[in-house]
Tab-separated table of C-alpha atoms in Angstrom:
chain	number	residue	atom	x	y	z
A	23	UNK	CA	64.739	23.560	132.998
A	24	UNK	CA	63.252	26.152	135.233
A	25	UNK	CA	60.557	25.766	137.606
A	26	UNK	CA	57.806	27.488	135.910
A	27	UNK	CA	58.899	25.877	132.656
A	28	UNK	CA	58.708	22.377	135.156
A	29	UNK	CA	55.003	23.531	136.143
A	30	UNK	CA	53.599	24.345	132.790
A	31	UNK	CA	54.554	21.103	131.551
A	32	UNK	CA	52.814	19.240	134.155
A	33	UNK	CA	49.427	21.579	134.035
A	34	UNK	CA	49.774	21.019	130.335
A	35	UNK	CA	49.897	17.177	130.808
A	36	UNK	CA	46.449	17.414	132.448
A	37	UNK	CA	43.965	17.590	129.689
A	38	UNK	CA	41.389	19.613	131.577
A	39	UNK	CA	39.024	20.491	128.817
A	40	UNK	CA	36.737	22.862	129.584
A	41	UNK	CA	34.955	22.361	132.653
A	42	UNK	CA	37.028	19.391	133.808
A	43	UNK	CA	39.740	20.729	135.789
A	44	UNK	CA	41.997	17.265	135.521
A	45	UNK	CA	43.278	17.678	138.770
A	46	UNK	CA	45.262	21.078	137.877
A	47	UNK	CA	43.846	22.586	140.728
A	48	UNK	CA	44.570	20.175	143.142
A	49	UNK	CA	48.472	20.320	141.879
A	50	UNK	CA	48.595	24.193	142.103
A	51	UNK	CA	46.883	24.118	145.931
A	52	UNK	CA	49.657	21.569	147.374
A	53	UNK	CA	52.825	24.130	145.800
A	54	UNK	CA	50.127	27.158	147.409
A	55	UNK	CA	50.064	25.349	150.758
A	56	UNK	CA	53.525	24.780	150.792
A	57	UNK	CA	54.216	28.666	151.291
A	58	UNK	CA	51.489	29.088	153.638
A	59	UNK	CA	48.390	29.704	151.677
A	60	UNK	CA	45.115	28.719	153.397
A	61	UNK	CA	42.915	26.966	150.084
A	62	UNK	CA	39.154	26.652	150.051
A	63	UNK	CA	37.546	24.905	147.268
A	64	UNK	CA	34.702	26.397	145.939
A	65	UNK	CA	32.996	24.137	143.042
A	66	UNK	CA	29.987	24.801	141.851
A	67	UNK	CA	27.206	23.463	139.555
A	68	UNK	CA	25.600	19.945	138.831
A	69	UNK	CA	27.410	16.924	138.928
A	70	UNK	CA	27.577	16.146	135.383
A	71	UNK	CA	29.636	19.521	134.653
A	72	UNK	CA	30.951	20.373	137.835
A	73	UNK	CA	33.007	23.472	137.882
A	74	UNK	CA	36.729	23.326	140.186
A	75	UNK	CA	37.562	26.566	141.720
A	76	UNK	CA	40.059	27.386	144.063
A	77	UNK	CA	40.768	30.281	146.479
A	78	UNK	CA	43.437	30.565	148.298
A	79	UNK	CA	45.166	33.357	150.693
A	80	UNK	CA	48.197	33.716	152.207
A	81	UNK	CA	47.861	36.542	154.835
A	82	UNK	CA	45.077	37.592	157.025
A	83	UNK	CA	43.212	39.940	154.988
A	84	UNK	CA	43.908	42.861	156.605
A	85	UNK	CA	46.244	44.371	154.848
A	86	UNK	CA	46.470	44.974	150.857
A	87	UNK	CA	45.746	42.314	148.828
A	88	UNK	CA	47.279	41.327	145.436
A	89	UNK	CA	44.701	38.558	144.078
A	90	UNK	CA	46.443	36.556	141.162
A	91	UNK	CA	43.458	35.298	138.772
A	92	UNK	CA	43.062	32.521	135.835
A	93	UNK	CA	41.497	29.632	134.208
A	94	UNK	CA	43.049	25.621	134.200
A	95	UNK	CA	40.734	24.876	131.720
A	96	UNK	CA	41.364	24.752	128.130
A	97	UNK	CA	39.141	24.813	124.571
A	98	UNK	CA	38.549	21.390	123.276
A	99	UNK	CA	41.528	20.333	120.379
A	100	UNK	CA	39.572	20.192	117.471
A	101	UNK	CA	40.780	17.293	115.724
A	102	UNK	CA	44.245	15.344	117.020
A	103	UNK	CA	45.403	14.146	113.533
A	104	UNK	CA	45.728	17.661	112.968
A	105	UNK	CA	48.398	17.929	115.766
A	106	UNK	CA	51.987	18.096	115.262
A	107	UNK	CA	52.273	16.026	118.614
A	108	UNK	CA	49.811	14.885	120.986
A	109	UNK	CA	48.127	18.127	122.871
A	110	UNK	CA	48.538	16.843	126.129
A	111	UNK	CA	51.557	15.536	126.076
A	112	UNK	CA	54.109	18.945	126.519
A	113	UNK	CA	56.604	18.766	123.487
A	114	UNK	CA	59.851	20.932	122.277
A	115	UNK	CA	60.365	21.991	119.028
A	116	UNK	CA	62.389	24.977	117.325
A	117	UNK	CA	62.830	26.815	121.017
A	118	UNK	CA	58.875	26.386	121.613
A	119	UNK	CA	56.640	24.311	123.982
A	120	UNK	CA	53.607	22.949	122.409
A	121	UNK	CA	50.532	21.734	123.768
A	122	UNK	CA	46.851	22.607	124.555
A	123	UNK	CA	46.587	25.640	127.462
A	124	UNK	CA	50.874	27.102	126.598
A	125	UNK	CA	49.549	30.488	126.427
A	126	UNK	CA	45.846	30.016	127.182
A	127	UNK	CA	46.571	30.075	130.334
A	128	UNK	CA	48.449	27.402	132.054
A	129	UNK	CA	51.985	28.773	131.329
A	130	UNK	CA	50.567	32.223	133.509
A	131	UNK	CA	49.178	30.259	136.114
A	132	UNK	CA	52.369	28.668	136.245
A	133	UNK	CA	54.353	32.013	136.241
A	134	UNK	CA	52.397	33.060	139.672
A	135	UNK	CA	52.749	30.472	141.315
A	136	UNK	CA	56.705	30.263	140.902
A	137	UNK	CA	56.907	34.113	141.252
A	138	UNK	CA	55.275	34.341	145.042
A	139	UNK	CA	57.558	31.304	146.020
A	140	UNK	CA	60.358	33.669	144.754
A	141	UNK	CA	58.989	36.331	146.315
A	142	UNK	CA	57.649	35.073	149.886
A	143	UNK	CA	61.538	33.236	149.822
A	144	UNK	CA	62.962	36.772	149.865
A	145	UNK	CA	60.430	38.203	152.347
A	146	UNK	CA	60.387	37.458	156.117
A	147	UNK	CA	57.100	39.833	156.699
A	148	UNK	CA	55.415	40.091	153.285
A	149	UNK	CA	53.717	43.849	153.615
A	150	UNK	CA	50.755	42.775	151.363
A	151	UNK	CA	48.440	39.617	151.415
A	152	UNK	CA	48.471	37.563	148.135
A	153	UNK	CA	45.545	35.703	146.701
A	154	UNK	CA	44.569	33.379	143.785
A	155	UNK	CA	41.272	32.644	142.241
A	156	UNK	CA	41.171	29.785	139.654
A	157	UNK	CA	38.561	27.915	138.008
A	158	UNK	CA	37.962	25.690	135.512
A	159	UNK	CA	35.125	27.165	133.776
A	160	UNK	CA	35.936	30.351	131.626
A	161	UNK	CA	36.629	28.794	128.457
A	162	UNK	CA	32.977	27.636	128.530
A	163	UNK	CA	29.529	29.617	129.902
A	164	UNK	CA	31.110	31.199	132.721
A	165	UNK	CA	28.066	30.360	135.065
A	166	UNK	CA	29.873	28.627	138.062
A	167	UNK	CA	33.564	29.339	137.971
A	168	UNK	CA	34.529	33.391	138.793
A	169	UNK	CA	31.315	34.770	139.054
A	170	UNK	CA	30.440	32.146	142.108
A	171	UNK	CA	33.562	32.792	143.717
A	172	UNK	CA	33.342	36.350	143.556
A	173	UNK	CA	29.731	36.340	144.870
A	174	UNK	CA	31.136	34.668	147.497
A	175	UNK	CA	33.984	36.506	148.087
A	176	UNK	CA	31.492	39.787	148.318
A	177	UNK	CA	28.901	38.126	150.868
A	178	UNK	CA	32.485	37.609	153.261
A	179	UNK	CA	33.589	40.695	152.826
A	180	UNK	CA	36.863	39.555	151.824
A	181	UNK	CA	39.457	42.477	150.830
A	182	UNK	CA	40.795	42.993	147.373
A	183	UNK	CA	42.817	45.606	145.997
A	184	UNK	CA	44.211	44.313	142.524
A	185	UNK	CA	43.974	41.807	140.499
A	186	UNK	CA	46.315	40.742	137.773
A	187	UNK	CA	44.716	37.950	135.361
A	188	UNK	CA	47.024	35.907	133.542
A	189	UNK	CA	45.143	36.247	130.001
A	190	UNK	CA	47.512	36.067	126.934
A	191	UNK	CA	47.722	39.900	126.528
A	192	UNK	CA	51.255	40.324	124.824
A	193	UNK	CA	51.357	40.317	121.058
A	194	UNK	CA	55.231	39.596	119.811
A	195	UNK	CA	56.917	39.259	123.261
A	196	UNK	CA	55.945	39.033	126.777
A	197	UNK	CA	55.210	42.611	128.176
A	198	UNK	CA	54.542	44.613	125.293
A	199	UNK	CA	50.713	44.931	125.837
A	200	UNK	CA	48.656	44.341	129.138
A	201	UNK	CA	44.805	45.031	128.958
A	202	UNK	CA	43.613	47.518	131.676
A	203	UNK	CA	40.165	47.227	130.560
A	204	UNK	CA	37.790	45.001	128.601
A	205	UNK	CA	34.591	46.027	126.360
A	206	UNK	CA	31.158	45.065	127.907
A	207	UNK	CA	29.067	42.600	126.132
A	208	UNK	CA	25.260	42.867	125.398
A	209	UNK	CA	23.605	39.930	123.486
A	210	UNK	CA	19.779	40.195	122.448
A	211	UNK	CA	17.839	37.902	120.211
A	212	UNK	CA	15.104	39.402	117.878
A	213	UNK	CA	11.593	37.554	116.645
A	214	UNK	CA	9.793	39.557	113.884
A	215	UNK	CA	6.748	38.476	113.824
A	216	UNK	CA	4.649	38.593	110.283
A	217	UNK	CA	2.150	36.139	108.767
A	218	UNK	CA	3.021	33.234	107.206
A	219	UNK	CA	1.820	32.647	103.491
A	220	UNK	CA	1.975	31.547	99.601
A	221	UNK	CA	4.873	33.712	97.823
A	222	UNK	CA	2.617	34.082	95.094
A	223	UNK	CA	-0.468	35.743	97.392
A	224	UNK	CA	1.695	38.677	98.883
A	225	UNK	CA	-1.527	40.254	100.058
A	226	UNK	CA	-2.534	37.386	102.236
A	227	UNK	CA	0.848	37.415	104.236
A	228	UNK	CA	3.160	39.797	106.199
A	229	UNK	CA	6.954	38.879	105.492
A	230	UNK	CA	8.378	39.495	108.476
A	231	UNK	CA	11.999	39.783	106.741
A	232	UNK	CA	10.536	42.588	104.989
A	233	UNK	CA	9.235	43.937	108.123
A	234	UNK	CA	12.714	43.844	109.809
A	235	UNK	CA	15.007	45.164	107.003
A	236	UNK	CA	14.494	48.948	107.295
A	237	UNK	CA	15.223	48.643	110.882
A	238	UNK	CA	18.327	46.512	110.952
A	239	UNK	CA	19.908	48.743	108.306
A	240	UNK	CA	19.180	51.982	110.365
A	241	UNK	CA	21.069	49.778	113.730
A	242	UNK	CA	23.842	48.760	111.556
A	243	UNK	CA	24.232	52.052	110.552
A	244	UNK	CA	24.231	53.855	113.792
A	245	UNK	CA	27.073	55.611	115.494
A	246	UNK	CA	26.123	54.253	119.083
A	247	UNK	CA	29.355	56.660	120.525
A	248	UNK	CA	32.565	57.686	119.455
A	249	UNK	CA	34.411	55.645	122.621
A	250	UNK	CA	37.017	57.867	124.828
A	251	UNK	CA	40.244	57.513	125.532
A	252	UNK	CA	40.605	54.193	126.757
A	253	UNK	CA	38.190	52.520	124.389
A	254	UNK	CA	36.948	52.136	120.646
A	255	UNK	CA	33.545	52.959	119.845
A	256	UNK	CA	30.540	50.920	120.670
A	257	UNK	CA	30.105	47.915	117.769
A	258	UNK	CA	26.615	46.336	116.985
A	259	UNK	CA	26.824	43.414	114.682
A	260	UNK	CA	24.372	40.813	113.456
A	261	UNK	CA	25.502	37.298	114.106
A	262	UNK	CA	22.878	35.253	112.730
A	263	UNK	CA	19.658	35.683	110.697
A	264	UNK	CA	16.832	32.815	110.686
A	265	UNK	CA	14.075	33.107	108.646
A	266	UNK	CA	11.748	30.937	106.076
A	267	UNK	CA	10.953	26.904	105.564
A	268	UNK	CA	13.090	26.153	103.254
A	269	UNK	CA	10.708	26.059	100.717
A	270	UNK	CA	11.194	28.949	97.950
A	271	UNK	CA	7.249	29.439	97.488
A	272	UNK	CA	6.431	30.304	101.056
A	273	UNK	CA	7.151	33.475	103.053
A	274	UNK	CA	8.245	32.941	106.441
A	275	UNK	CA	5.948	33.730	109.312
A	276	UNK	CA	8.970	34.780	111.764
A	277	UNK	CA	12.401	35.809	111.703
A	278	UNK	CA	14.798	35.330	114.024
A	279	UNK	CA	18.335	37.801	114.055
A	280	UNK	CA	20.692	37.256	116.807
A	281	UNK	CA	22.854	40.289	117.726
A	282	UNK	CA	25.657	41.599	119.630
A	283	UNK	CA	26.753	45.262	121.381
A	284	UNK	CA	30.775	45.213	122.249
A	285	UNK	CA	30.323	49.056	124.147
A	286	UNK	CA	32.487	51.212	125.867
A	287	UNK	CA	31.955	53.058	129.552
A	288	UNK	CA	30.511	55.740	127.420
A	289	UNK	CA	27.042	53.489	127.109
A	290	UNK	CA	25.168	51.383	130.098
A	291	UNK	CA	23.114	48.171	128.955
A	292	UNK	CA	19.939	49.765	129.927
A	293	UNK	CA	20.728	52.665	127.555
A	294	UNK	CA	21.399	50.388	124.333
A	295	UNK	CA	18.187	48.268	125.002
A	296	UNK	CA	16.299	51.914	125.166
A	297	UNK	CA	17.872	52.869	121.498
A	298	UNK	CA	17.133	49.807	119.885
A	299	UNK	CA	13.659	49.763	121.134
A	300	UNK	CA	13.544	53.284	120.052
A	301	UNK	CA	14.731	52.395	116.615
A	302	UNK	CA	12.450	49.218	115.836
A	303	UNK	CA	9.338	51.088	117.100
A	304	UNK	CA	10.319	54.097	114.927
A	305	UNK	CA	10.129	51.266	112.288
A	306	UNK	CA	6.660	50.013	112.784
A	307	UNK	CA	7.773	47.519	115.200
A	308	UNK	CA	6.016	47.587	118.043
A	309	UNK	CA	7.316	45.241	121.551
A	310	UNK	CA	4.713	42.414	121.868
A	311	UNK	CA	2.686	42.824	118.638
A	312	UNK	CA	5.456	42.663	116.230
A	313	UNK	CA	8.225	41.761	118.138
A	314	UNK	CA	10.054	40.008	120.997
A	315	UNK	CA	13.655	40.253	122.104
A	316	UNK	CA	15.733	38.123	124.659
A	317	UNK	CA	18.248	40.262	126.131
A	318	UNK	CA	21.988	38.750	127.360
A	319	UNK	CA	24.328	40.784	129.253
A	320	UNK	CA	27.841	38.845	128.898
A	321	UNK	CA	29.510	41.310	130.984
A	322	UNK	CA	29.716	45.108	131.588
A	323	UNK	CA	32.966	46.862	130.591
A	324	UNK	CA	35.641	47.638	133.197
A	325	UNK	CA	38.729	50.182	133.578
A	326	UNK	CA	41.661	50.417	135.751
A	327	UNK	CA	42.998	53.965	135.325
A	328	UNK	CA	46.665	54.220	136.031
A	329	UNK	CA	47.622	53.812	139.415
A	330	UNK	CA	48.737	51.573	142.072
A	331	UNK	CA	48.652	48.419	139.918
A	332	UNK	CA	48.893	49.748	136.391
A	333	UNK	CA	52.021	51.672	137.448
A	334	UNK	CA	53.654	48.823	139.482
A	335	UNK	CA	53.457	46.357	136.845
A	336	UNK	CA	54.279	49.074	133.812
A	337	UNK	CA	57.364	49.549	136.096
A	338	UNK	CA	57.975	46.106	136.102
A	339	UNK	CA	57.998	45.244	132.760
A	340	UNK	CA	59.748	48.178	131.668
A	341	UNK	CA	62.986	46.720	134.484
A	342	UNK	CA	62.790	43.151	133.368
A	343	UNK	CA	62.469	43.777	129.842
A	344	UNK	CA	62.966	46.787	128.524
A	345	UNK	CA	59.503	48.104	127.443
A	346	UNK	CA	56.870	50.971	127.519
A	347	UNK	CA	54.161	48.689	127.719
A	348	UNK	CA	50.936	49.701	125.566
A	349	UNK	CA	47.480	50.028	127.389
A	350	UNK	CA	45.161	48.303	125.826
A	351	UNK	CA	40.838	47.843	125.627
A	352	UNK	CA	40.629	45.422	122.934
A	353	UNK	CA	39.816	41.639	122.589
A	354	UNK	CA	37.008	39.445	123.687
A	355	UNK	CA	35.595	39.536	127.147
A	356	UNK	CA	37.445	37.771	130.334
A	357	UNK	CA	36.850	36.733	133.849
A	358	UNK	CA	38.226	40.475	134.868
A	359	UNK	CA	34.589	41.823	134.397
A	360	UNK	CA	33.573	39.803	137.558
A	361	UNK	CA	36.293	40.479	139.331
A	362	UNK	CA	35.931	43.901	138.583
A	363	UNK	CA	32.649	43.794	140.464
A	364	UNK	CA	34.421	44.011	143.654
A	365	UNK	CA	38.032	44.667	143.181
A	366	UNK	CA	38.927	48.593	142.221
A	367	UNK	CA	42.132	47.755	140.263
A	368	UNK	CA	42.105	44.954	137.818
A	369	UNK	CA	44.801	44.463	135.245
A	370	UNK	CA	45.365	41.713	132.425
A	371	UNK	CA	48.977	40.833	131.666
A	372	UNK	CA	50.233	37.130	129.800
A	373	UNK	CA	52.176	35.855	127.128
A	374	UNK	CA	51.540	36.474	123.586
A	375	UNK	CA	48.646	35.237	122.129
A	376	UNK	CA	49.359	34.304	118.687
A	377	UNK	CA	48.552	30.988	119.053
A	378	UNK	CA	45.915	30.800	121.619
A	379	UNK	CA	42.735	28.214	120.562
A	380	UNK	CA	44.605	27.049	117.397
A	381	UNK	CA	45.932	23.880	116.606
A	382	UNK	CA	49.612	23.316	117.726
A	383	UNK	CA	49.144	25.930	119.888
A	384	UNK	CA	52.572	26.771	121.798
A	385	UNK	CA	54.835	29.289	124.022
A	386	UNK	CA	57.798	30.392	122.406
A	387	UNK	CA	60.364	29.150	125.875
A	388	UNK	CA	62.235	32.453	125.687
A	389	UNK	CA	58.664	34.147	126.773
A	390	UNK	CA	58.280	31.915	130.053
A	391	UNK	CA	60.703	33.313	132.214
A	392	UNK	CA	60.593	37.036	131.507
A	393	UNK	CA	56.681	36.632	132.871
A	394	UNK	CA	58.065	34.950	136.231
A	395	UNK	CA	60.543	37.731	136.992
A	396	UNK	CA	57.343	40.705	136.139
A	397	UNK	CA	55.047	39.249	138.299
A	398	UNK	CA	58.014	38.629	141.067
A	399	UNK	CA	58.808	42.494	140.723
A	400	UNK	CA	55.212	43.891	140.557
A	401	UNK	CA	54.663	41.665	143.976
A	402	UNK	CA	57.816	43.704	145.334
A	403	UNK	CA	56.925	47.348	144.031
A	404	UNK	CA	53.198	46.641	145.918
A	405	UNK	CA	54.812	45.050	148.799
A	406	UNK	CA	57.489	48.323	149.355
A	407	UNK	CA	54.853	50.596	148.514
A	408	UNK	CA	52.371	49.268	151.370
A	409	UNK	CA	55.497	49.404	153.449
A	410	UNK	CA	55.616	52.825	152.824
A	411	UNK	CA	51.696	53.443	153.504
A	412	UNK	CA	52.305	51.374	156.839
């Protein structure tokens, strides 16, 4: 059994449901310290759902720095009787490891950690400084995992260069698809505001459904941009729609329609908001008097052009395993688009994600090590090429 097969089982073992990190952290810090890493806990929010984070560096941040970035916690299991085998307890079948966090993230998190005690073995004078930021709280809101460290991080004036996040990227074997980028997210809730009434008295009401109709077909039908090169267009989708008593006789007096932008670099949140003011008031809906809207900004996009990183770990996976690795944009949102804030180069690279949030959710074992060796290699092409810089 290899040592990053070892280490996933035991992360795995921890059921560190999202925001309880299970003492995953505290694990990964005593193998960190063990090569040298100075580790600084960083946990944030209130008691009752305290957030674990960890940084840790091994250098003295002068020089280049390769930060290595994930989450220990996992989605809940939905229900156990559903299972195969317990979720938390890490089990083998057909050439596959099973359990709750195999590709979402822990077996990553466990491929880092192995491949800089490879690496730093091999290297008397590392030429680059290497970094990890974990946290337990990505799978839920996000609030006081990353985003506090990297606040932190920025009021230092700590040094980062790359990043490499250990999302499940890869689609039918490890390598084939890394994510250089990620969509931004823009949420915004919409009241329509009308006049509640008898269905049978029209006159004496203002349906605010009514009211909102013309306008949400003209923002499902608009062409927001066409995207670029690196990204799809710009989507706008309704999620939900709220309206009405329950009652079939009554018209409602509000409506409530809950909304979501997935946009490109092309657009900016400030320029969305603008449009789909622009379209509601073109509508007859005027901000205030006939409507209110509650604006969330999940994250704004981010690229990493090829480069340093991209081309170090392209070359990596294309000498451990034989592939042309695909660039990739699409997918949900990550902790990459606070990272992003203050590191140039940030790259997304993990197993594949077939099974990621579904029952029996596993890691084909075949996967495991081919990650190891990539993220050993891209640590050596950064480490010659700042050797070469020097």
């Amino acid at each position: 059994m290899s040592a990053t097969l070892r280490l996933t089982e035991a992360l795995i073992a921890r059921p560190s449901v999202t925001p309880d990190d299970a003492g995953c952290l505290d694990l990964i810090a005593g193998r960190l310290q063990a090569m040298g890493f100075v580790c600084e806990r960083l946990d944030s929010g209130p008691d009752e759902f305290r957030v674990s984070n960890l940084w840790a560096r091994l250098g003295t941040g002068k020089r280049p720095t390769l930060v290595f970035a994930g989450h220990t916690d996992v989605v809940p299991t939905g229900p156990l009787q559903a299972w195969s085998s317990d979720p938390f307890v890490p089990s083998h079948r057909d050439g596959k490891l099973f359990g709750r966090g195999a590709s979402d993230m822990k077996t990553s998190i466990a491929a880092m950690v192995v491949a800089c005690e490879q690496f730093v073995a091999a290297q008397a004078e590392p030429g680059i400084d290497i970094a990890f930021l974990l946290t337990s709280d990505e799978e839920g809101p996000a609030l006081d995992g990353t985003t506090v460290v990297c606040d932190r991080l920025k009021t230092r004036g700590e040094r980062l260069d790359w990043c490499i996040v250990g999302e499940p990227t890869s689609v039918e074997r490890t390598g084939d698809m890394i994510k250089n980028g990620r969509r931004g997210t823009l949420s915004g809730k919409l009241t329509v505001k009308g006049v509640q009434g008898h269905i049978a008295y029209p006159h004496l009401a203002r349906n605010p459904i009514h009211l909102a109709a013309p306008a949400l077909a003209e923002l499902a039908a608009t062409e927001w941009d066409q995207g670029n090169a690196f990204f799809p267009p710009t989507s706008w989708q309704i999620s939900n729609i709220h309206g009405g008593t329950g009652a079939s006789n009554v018209i409602p007096g509000t409506v409530v329609v809950d909304f979501n932008f997935r946009f490109s670099t092309e657009r900016t949140p400030e320029s969305l908001q603008a449009q789909v003011l622009d379209i509601l008031a073109r509508h007859g809906l005027s901000a205030g008097a006939d409507h209110d809207i509650t604006w969330t900004l999940g994250g704004r996009p981010f690229l990493t052009t090829p480069g340093t990183l991209v081309d170090a770990v392209r070359a990596a996976i294309r000498e451990e395993v034989g592939i042309d690795t695909e660039l990739s944009t699409t997918g949900g949102t990550s902790d990459g688009r606070f990272i992003a804030q203050i590191c140039p180069q940030v790259i997304e690279l993990g197993p594949p994600n077939a099974t990621i949030h579904k029952v029996d959710e596993h890691i084909v074992v075949a996967d495991i090590e081919p990650l190891t060796a990539i993220y050993c290699r891209t640590l050596r092409h950064l480490h010659a090429q700042a050797l070469q810089r020097a």
